[in-house]
Short mmCIF file of C-alpha atoms and ligand atoms in Angstrom, two decimals:
data_model
loop_
_atom_site.label_atom_id
_atom_site.label_comp_id
_atom_site.label_asym_id
_atom_site.label_seq_id
_atom_site.Cartn_x
_atom_site.Cartn_y
_atom_site.Cartn_z
CA MET L 1 101.48 112.65 112.54
CA HIS L 2 100.85 113.99 109.04
CA HIS L 3 100.86 117.38 107.22
CA PHE L 4 97.36 117.50 106.00
CA GLU L 5 95.77 120.27 108.15
CA VAL L 6 92.34 122.52 107.99
CA LYS L 7 92.49 126.06 108.47
CA ARG L 8 89.58 127.95 108.87
CA GLY L 9 87.85 125.70 106.80
CA LYS L 10 90.44 124.98 104.00
CA MET L 11 92.47 121.75 103.73
CA THR L 12 96.23 122.00 103.33
CA CYS L 13 98.96 119.11 102.00
CA GLU L 14 102.18 121.09 103.31
CA GLY L 15 102.06 124.44 101.54
CA VAL L 16 100.00 123.42 98.80
CA PRO L 17 95.84 124.51 99.11
CA VAL L 18 94.81 120.87 98.33
CA ARG L 19 91.37 122.46 96.14
CA ARG L 20 94.67 124.07 93.31
CA ILE L 21 95.00 120.17 93.05
CA ALA L 22 91.87 119.27 92.11
CA GLU L 23 90.85 122.03 90.35
CA ALA L 24 94.51 121.57 88.30
CA VAL L 25 93.79 117.58 88.00
CA GLY L 26 90.31 117.10 88.35
CA THR L 27 89.12 114.18 90.92
CA PRO L 28 89.29 111.63 92.70
CA VAL L 29 92.70 112.26 93.09
CA TYR L 30 95.52 110.41 95.11
CA VAL L 31 97.56 113.41 96.99
CA TYR L 32 101.05 112.38 98.69
CA SER L 33 103.23 114.37 101.07
CA HIS L 34 106.84 113.75 100.72
CA ALA L 35 107.97 115.50 104.27
CA THR L 36 105.19 112.80 105.89
CA LEU L 37 106.69 110.22 103.47
CA SER L 38 110.06 111.47 105.11
CA HIS L 39 109.39 112.15 108.37
CA HIS L 40 108.00 108.32 109.23
CA TYR L 41 110.90 106.70 107.21
CA LYS L 42 113.32 108.77 109.35
CA VAL L 43 111.22 107.79 113.20
CA PHE L 44 110.95 104.13 112.07
CA ASP L 45 114.77 104.01 110.87
CA ASP L 46 116.08 106.12 113.71
CA ALA L 47 113.76 103.67 116.17
CA PHE L 48 116.50 101.29 114.96
CA ALA L 49 119.06 102.81 115.69
CA GLY L 50 121.05 100.56 118.16
CA ILE L 51 120.79 97.69 116.23
CA PRO L 52 122.07 96.82 112.74
CA HIS L 53 119.18 96.82 110.41
CA VAL L 54 117.62 96.58 107.09
CA ILE L 55 113.88 98.39 105.87
CA CYS L 56 112.84 96.79 103.11
CA TYR L 57 109.86 99.15 102.51
CA SER L 58 107.01 97.02 101.86
CA MET L 59 105.67 98.33 98.62
CA LYS L 60 102.33 96.48 97.70
CA ALA L 61 101.08 99.35 100.69
CA ASN L 62 101.65 101.80 97.80
CA SER L 63 103.47 100.90 94.59
CA SER L 64 103.43 103.93 92.75
CA GLY L 65 107.23 104.73 91.96
CA SER L 66 107.64 108.72 93.55
CA VAL L 67 106.71 106.81 97.10
CA ILE L 68 109.28 104.37 96.50
CA ARG L 69 111.87 106.77 95.10
CA THR L 70 111.42 108.88 98.20
CA PHE L 71 112.14 105.55 100.44
CA THR L 72 115.18 104.76 98.14
CA ASN L 73 116.52 108.48 98.08
CA LEU L 74 116.71 107.83 102.65
CA GLY L 75 118.47 104.57 101.99
CA SER L 76 115.56 101.81 102.41
CA GLY L 77 115.40 98.69 100.57
CA VAL L 78 112.11 97.35 99.77
CA ASP L 79 109.86 93.76 99.83
CA ILE L 80 108.71 93.11 96.64
CA VAL L 81 105.80 89.71 96.49
CA SER L 82 105.56 89.85 92.59
CA GLY L 83 108.02 89.79 89.62
CA GLY L 84 105.89 93.22 88.86
CA GLU L 85 106.84 94.90 91.50
CA LEU L 86 110.64 93.79 91.58
CA ALA L 87 110.46 95.28 88.01
CA ARG L 88 109.37 98.80 89.30
CA ALA L 89 111.24 98.38 92.71
CA LEU L 90 114.47 98.68 90.43
CA ASP L 91 113.35 100.94 88.44
CA ALA L 92 112.61 103.28 91.35
CA GLY L 93 116.48 102.86 91.87
CA ALA L 94 116.08 100.43 95.05
CA PRO L 95 119.46 98.51 94.85
CA PRO L 96 118.52 94.48 94.30
CA SER L 97 121.19 94.27 97.89
CA LYS L 98 118.40 95.12 99.35
CA ILE L 99 115.28 93.25 98.54
CA VAL L 100 113.93 90.74 100.33
CA TYR L 101 111.08 89.14 98.05
CA SER L 102 108.42 87.27 99.68
CA GLY L 103 104.93 85.81 98.92
CA VAL L 104 103.54 81.93 98.63
CA GLY L 105 103.68 81.61 94.82
CA LYS L 106 106.74 82.88 93.01
CA GLN L 107 106.85 81.76 89.16
CA ILE L 108 109.64 80.77 87.82
CA TRP L 109 109.97 83.81 85.69
CA GLU L 110 109.77 85.71 88.93
CA ILE L 111 112.52 83.34 90.42
CA GLU L 112 114.61 83.70 87.80
CA GLU L 113 114.91 87.36 87.51
CA ALA L 114 115.44 87.76 90.86
CA LEU L 115 118.23 85.63 90.83
CA ARG L 116 119.39 87.53 87.23
CA ARG L 117 119.73 90.72 89.90
CA GLY L 118 120.82 89.57 93.17
CA ILE L 119 118.72 89.72 95.29
CA LEU L 120 119.19 90.15 99.01
CA MET L 121 117.22 86.82 99.70
CA PHE L 122 114.08 84.45 99.04
CA ASN L 123 111.19 84.02 101.96
CA VAL L 124 110.34 81.26 100.41
CA GLU L 125 106.66 79.18 102.21
CA SER L 126 106.62 76.12 101.14
CA ARG L 127 109.02 72.83 100.59
CA GLU L 128 107.67 72.89 97.23
CA GLU L 129 108.58 76.26 96.85
CA LEU L 130 112.25 75.59 98.63
CA GLU L 131 112.70 72.70 95.71
CA THR L 132 111.68 74.89 92.70
CA ILE L 133 113.69 77.57 94.02
CA ASP L 134 116.90 75.16 94.01
CA ALA L 135 116.47 73.66 90.80
CA VAL L 136 116.30 77.62 88.89
CA ALA L 137 119.69 78.47 91.05
CA GLY L 138 121.01 74.98 89.78
CA ARG L 139 119.55 75.96 86.02
CA MET L 140 121.58 79.06 86.23
CA ARG L 141 124.77 77.76 88.29
CA LYS L 142 123.99 80.35 91.16
CA ARG L 143 123.00 79.64 94.94
CA ALA L 144 120.09 81.30 96.04
CA PRO L 145 120.12 83.39 99.39
CA ILE L 146 116.76 82.30 101.40
CA ALA L 147 115.43 82.15 104.87
CA ILE L 148 112.43 80.18 105.77
CA ARG L 149 109.10 82.44 106.48
CA VAL L 150 107.67 80.70 109.48
CA ASN L 151 104.40 80.65 111.05
CA PRO L 152 104.64 81.41 114.73
CA ASP L 153 101.15 80.74 115.43
CA VAL L 154 100.70 83.97 117.10
CA ASP L 155 96.94 85.56 117.10
CA PRO L 156 97.58 89.48 116.02
CA LYS L 157 94.12 90.58 116.56
CA THR L 158 93.57 92.35 113.34
CA HIS L 159 90.88 92.06 110.39
CA PRO L 160 90.69 87.85 109.50
CA TYR L 161 91.78 89.17 106.29
CA ILE L 162 94.99 90.62 107.11
CA SER L 163 95.87 87.98 109.53
CA THR L 164 98.77 85.59 108.14
CA GLY L 165 100.46 84.21 111.28
CA LEU L 166 97.97 81.58 112.51
CA LYS L 167 98.19 77.82 111.81
CA LYS L 168 94.78 77.54 109.91
CA ASN L 169 96.25 80.58 107.13
CA LYS L 170 98.23 79.93 104.21
CA PHE L 171 101.35 81.77 104.98
CA GLY L 172 104.54 80.15 106.07
CA ILE L 173 105.54 76.69 107.69
CA ARG L 174 104.61 75.85 111.00
CA ILE L 175 106.77 76.49 113.62
CA GLY L 176 107.70 73.02 114.56
CA ASP L 177 108.69 71.92 110.94
CA ALA L 178 111.26 74.27 110.73
CA ILE L 179 114.21 72.79 112.00
CA ARG L 180 113.88 70.17 109.43
CA GLU L 181 112.43 71.97 106.39
CA TYR L 182 115.75 73.91 107.37
CA GLU L 183 118.15 71.00 107.57
CA TRP L 184 116.82 69.66 104.37
CA ALA L 185 117.23 73.62 102.83
CA ALA L 186 121.07 73.14 103.79
CA ARG L 187 121.71 70.03 102.02
CA ARG L 188 119.95 72.14 98.92
CA LYS L 189 123.38 72.35 96.45
CA HIS L 190 121.89 75.69 95.08
CA ILE L 191 120.77 76.73 98.16
CA GLU L 192 122.54 79.14 100.66
CA VAL L 193 120.15 79.57 104.35
CA VAL L 194 120.98 83.11 105.03
CA GLY L 195 117.59 83.92 107.47
CA VAL L 196 114.16 83.69 109.24
CA ASP L 197 111.38 85.00 108.41
CA CYS L 198 108.01 86.01 109.37
CA HIS L 199 105.05 88.55 108.96
CA ILE L 200 101.88 87.68 111.78
CA GLY L 201 99.56 90.62 110.12
CA SER L 202 98.89 93.95 109.36
CA GLN L 203 97.06 96.68 110.95
CA LEU L 204 98.98 95.53 114.69
CA THR L 205 97.97 97.85 117.02
CA GLU L 206 99.45 96.03 120.12
CA ILE L 207 102.60 95.19 120.75
CA SER L 208 102.16 91.49 122.50
CA PRO L 209 101.94 89.78 119.09
CA PHE L 210 104.96 91.15 117.50
CA VAL L 211 107.29 90.28 120.92
CA ASP L 212 105.39 86.75 120.60
CA ALA L 213 105.87 85.76 117.63
CA ALA L 214 109.90 88.11 117.93
CA GLY L 215 109.92 85.70 121.07
CA ARG L 216 109.20 82.22 119.26
CA ILE L 217 111.43 83.38 116.54
CA ARG L 218 114.29 84.12 118.98
CA LEU L 219 113.94 80.14 120.19
CA LEU L 220 114.20 79.11 116.49
CA VAL L 221 117.45 80.99 115.68
CA ASP L 222 119.34 79.49 118.58
CA ARG L 223 118.57 76.04 117.51
CA LEU L 224 119.53 76.62 113.88
CA LEU L 225 122.95 78.73 115.28
CA ARG L 226 123.04 75.60 117.63
CA LYS L 227 122.96 73.40 114.57
CA GLY L 228 125.30 75.14 113.23
CA LEU L 229 123.22 76.89 110.36
CA PRO L 230 124.76 80.21 109.52
CA ILE L 231 121.98 82.81 110.23
CA ARG L 232 122.76 86.33 109.69
CA LEU L 233 119.44 87.78 108.69
CA VAL L 234 116.45 87.89 110.96
CA ASP L 235 112.84 89.50 108.76
CA ILE L 236 110.53 89.86 110.86
CA GLY L 237 107.80 91.27 108.54
CA GLY L 238 105.66 94.63 108.81
CA GLY L 239 102.21 94.72 110.31
CA LEU L 240 102.79 97.61 112.76
CA GLY L 241 99.57 99.75 113.06
CA ILE L 242 98.79 103.29 112.29
CA THR L 243 95.58 105.77 113.32
CA TYR L 244 92.52 105.47 111.33
CA ARG L 245 90.03 106.69 113.69
CA GLU L 246 91.00 106.15 117.45
CA GLU L 247 93.31 103.11 117.22
CA LEU L 248 96.58 104.04 119.36
CA PRO L 249 99.23 101.27 117.83
CA PRO L 250 102.89 101.42 119.44
CA HIS L 251 104.99 104.10 118.55
CA PRO L 252 107.77 102.90 116.16
CA LYS L 253 110.08 103.17 119.19
CA GLN L 254 108.30 100.67 121.54
CA TYR L 255 108.02 98.76 118.33
CA ALA L 256 111.74 98.29 117.99
CA ASP L 257 112.66 97.98 121.48
CA ALA L 258 110.64 94.98 121.45
CA VAL L 259 112.21 93.54 118.74
CA ALA L 260 116.10 94.53 119.73
CA ARG L 261 115.10 93.13 122.90
CA ALA L 262 114.00 89.51 121.96
CA PHE L 263 117.14 89.41 119.20
CA SER L 264 119.97 90.95 121.61
CA GLY L 265 123.71 89.04 122.06
CA LEU L 266 122.94 87.48 118.46
CA GLU L 267 125.14 88.69 115.39
CA ILE L 268 122.35 88.99 113.34
CA THR L 269 121.20 92.26 110.84
CA LEU L 270 117.73 92.51 111.71
CA VAL L 271 115.31 93.03 108.16
CA LEU L 272 112.06 95.13 109.05
CA GLU L 273 109.25 95.53 106.28
CA PRO L 274 106.94 97.47 106.91
CA GLY L 275 104.08 99.19 104.47
CA ARG L 276 101.69 101.01 106.14
CA VAL L 277 102.98 102.96 108.93
CA LEU L 278 105.03 104.56 106.22
CA VAL L 279 102.53 105.85 103.91
CA GLY L 280 98.89 105.18 105.55
CA ASN L 281 98.76 108.85 107.19
CA ALA L 282 101.10 110.47 104.37
CA GLY L 283 97.63 110.59 101.53
CA VAL L 284 94.26 111.26 100.70
CA LEU L 285 91.69 110.37 97.76
CA LEU L 286 90.25 113.82 97.19
CA THR L 287 86.93 113.34 95.87
CA ARG L 288 84.36 115.82 94.57
CA VAL L 289 80.26 115.59 95.81
CA LEU L 290 78.44 114.73 92.50
CA TYR L 291 74.61 114.63 94.14
CA THR L 292 73.04 114.22 97.25
CA LYS L 293 69.93 112.69 98.62
CA ALA L 294 68.24 111.18 101.74
CA ALA L 295 66.54 107.85 102.17
CA PRO L 296 62.45 107.83 104.27
CA SER L 297 62.96 108.51 107.81
CA LEU L 298 63.46 105.91 109.74
CA LYS L 299 61.09 105.34 112.81
CA GLY L 300 62.19 107.48 115.53
CA LYS L 301 65.40 108.64 113.52
CA GLY L 302 66.35 111.31 111.39
CA LYS L 303 66.55 111.59 108.16
CA LYS L 304 69.83 109.23 106.42
CA HIS L 305 71.86 111.24 103.81
CA PHE L 306 73.60 109.96 101.01
CA PHE L 307 76.15 111.79 99.92
CA ILE L 308 77.27 110.43 95.74
CA VAL L 309 80.95 111.62 95.20
CA ASP L 310 83.36 110.97 92.03
CA ALA L 311 85.24 108.36 94.12
CA ALA L 312 84.61 104.85 94.37
CA MET L 313 85.44 101.11 96.01
CA ASN L 314 87.36 100.71 92.44
CA ASP L 315 89.56 103.48 93.53
CA LEU L 316 89.56 102.97 97.62
CA ALA L 317 88.57 99.07 98.21
CA ARG L 318 88.93 98.69 101.84
CA PRO L 319 86.03 100.52 103.30
CA SER L 320 84.29 97.45 100.61
CA LEU L 321 86.50 94.96 101.18
CA TYR L 322 87.43 95.09 105.36
CA GLY L 323 84.50 97.54 106.34
CA SER L 324 87.45 100.01 107.25
CA TYR L 325 86.88 103.42 108.23
CA HIS L 326 88.85 106.69 107.22
CA ALA L 327 87.69 109.87 108.15
CA ILE L 328 85.98 112.29 105.81
CA VAL L 329 87.04 115.39 106.27
CA PHE L 330 85.62 118.76 104.29
CA ALA L 331 88.27 120.38 102.14
CA GLY L 332 86.72 123.58 101.80
CA PRO L 333 84.25 125.33 103.97
CA ALA L 334 81.23 123.39 105.21
CA ALA L 335 78.65 125.96 106.36
CA GLY L 336 75.48 123.03 106.16
CA LYS L 337 73.84 121.40 109.52
CA THR L 338 75.09 118.55 110.69
CA VAL L 339 73.73 115.25 109.24
CA THR L 340 74.18 111.40 109.07
CA ALA L 341 75.12 110.57 106.08
CA ASP L 342 76.64 107.45 103.90
CA VAL L 343 79.36 108.79 101.43
CA VAL L 344 79.07 106.45 98.46
CA GLY L 345 80.26 105.76 94.93
CA PRO L 346 78.84 105.61 91.56
CA ILE L 347 79.08 102.12 91.32
CA CYS L 348 76.33 99.69 90.49
CA GLU L 349 76.76 97.40 94.57
CA SER L 350 75.71 98.52 97.95
CA GLY L 351 79.01 97.56 99.15
CA ASP L 352 80.33 100.74 97.09
CA PHE L 353 80.78 102.76 100.28
CA LEU L 354 83.67 104.99 101.85
CA ALA L 355 82.06 106.28 105.03
CA LYS L 356 79.34 104.86 106.47
CA ASP L 357 76.76 106.45 108.75
CA ARG L 358 78.67 109.42 109.68
CA ARG L 359 77.91 112.71 111.61
CA LEU L 360 79.03 115.52 108.88
CA PRO L 361 77.75 118.50 107.62
CA MET L 362 75.13 118.40 104.96
CA ALA L 363 77.10 118.55 101.40
CA ARG L 364 76.23 120.26 98.43
CA PRO L 365 77.25 119.33 94.62
CA GLY L 366 80.94 120.82 93.83
CA ASP L 367 82.28 119.95 97.63
CA LEU L 368 85.35 118.61 97.67
CA LEU L 369 86.16 115.73 100.32
CA ALA L 370 89.33 114.22 101.21
CA VAL L 371 89.17 110.78 102.47
CA MET L 372 91.42 110.80 105.03
CA SER L 373 94.76 107.53 105.49
CA ALA L 374 94.52 106.74 102.11
CA GLY L 375 98.34 106.42 101.34
CA ALA L 376 98.39 102.65 102.08
CA TYR L 377 96.69 99.94 99.86
CA GLY L 378 94.42 102.86 98.47
CA PHE L 379 95.89 103.57 94.72
CA SER L 380 97.97 100.12 95.20
CA MET L 381 94.32 98.43 94.60
CA SER L 382 92.63 100.07 93.20
CA SER L 383 91.08 98.57 89.69
CA ASN L 384 88.73 99.52 86.36
CA TYR L 385 85.45 97.93 87.84
CA ASN L 386 81.99 99.39 86.08
CA SER L 387 84.88 100.64 83.86
CA ARG L 388 86.00 103.73 85.77
CA PRO L 389 89.63 104.78 85.03
CA ARG L 390 91.95 104.72 87.54
CA ALA L 391 92.86 107.97 89.71
CA ALA L 392 95.26 110.52 89.11
CA GLU L 393 97.90 110.68 91.42
CA VAL L 394 100.12 113.94 92.84
CA MET L 395 102.73 114.25 95.47
CA VAL L 396 103.30 118.27 97.33
CA SER L 397 106.54 118.73 98.87
CA GLY L 398 106.66 122.22 100.50
CA ARG L 399 104.77 124.46 98.14
CA ARG L 400 105.33 122.25 94.96
CA PHE L 401 102.96 119.74 93.45
CA GLU L 402 103.31 117.18 90.46
CA VAL L 403 101.41 115.26 88.92
CA VAL L 404 103.28 111.67 89.57
CA ARG L 405 101.19 109.46 88.20
CA GLU L 406 98.33 110.41 85.20
CA ARG L 407 95.09 110.02 85.34
CA GLU L 408 94.47 107.02 83.31
CA SER L 409 92.68 107.33 79.85
CA LEU L 410 89.53 105.90 78.62
CA ARG L 411 91.91 104.80 75.74
CA GLU L 412 94.09 103.07 78.45
CA LEU L 413 90.63 101.08 79.47
CA ALA L 414 90.77 99.07 76.71
CA GLY L 415 94.51 98.78 75.91
CA GLY L 416 95.25 95.34 75.70
CA GLU L 417 91.99 94.08 74.29
CA ARG L 418 91.02 92.46 70.74
CA ILE L 419 87.63 91.58 69.11
CA PRO L 420 88.01 88.11 67.98
CA SER L 421 87.59 87.86 63.86
CA PHE L 422 84.26 85.59 64.27
CA LEU L 423 82.35 88.46 66.28
CA SER L 424 83.24 91.06 63.64
CA PRO L 425 80.19 91.28 61.09
CA GLY L 426 81.02 89.95 57.27
CA ARG L 427 84.16 90.52 56.30
CA ARG L 428 84.73 94.07 57.90
CA LYS L 429 87.68 94.43 60.22
CA ALA L 430 87.37 94.64 63.55
CA ARG L 431 87.70 97.98 64.33
C1 LIG D 501 101.36 92.98 103.11
C2 LIG D 501 102.96 93.01 104.08
C3 LIG D 501 104.35 93.79 104.58
C4 LIG D 501 103.81 95.14 104.76
O1 LIG D 501 102.07 94.98 105.91
P1 LIG D 501 102.16 96.28 106.29
O2 LIG D 501 100.58 96.24 107.59
O3 LIG D 501 101.76 97.74 105.30
O4 LIG D 501 103.08 96.82 106.80
C5 LIG D 501 104.96 93.13 104.91
N1 LIG D 501 105.60 91.90 104.25
C6 LIG D 501 104.92 91.14 104.02
C7 LIG D 501 105.29 89.18 103.81
C8 LIG D 501 103.68 91.88 103.53
O5 LIG D 501 102.70 90.34 102.87
#
């Protein structure tokens, strides 16, 4: 469900025609629907109503302060993967008591900052990380609350780059080694064992991998409890998929029921780290057609058209990176006859495309297109490749819209840059 609609050839986001946003802010621009974000959060939260739980929005999906604040205003915590995310989560109003810190490569300054703020727990991914956290907490005269991220070795049946719960992946500790690692951790003076964690991958569209993983985690939790370890938090990560094309992912309720069943009878609080499912369909990327051209006809086939647009792989990397599908929709009237087209950006790589071989109405320069379902892993993965300023971001609520991040300026592109003295001609200053 989302609040982007095309009626009589015009796309609106909630009560705002998106053409107005493009005219006021320029393109490319990300547009987020506040009502959609809130709705997704509430549906997810309600699904778990029957069981004590904390939702920690996985902010790497979309790190916009306005998006995070939308969720923290509704009671959400945040799942972070870096010290930068910690800072931004706190700025956006996340209570430290609802922040969980995931990731395989936490640095000392990041651990220190998280301890200083008093986060809910560290999801620890290796023995060496445990040692480091113990040492840092010792120096700070604190005890660090931890869960071990266990790798349950289940196949999430998703794209290999976003599959994380197989034993060949870099993530977590093998489930078979978990007991030993927990017993070791429990003996550290500055570590407090509080939970068990797993996250098996992203964009899962079937329930069975979640059920398998939860079942294995349940067995582990039972064994840890029998050994007297005070497990009170069970974090089952994120990963619930969304519809980009024709996928039929489980409804949050179905997902919640399956998870709750796996942990029934335990006195634990579930920690959930949804990312994509909350934000993916709540955002679009608006882009304008710059030029069109056609490739020579292929034998027996019609012409292949290219719509060259002002958004590119630096703005939305998913198609180039994972071959992902994003629907392309004309945000304004489309009168042309239907053609087969690639929607491509200006970047000097053949991998720079937003869509391939789509049946679309023939475009004209100036046409406004919406790249759908771009709210997750869109802006947050964007870069400056080809020295392209990063896009602006807008949030819509009802009939209002506001810029929530300015388009990057050309000045900011070279922000921290210095020309070394040995490159300065003669004695002239570098600039
Ligand atoms: C990326 C990530 C998530 C969120 O995944 P989604 O598929 O966006 O829900 C949750 N937990 C961890 C540890 C992650 O790395």
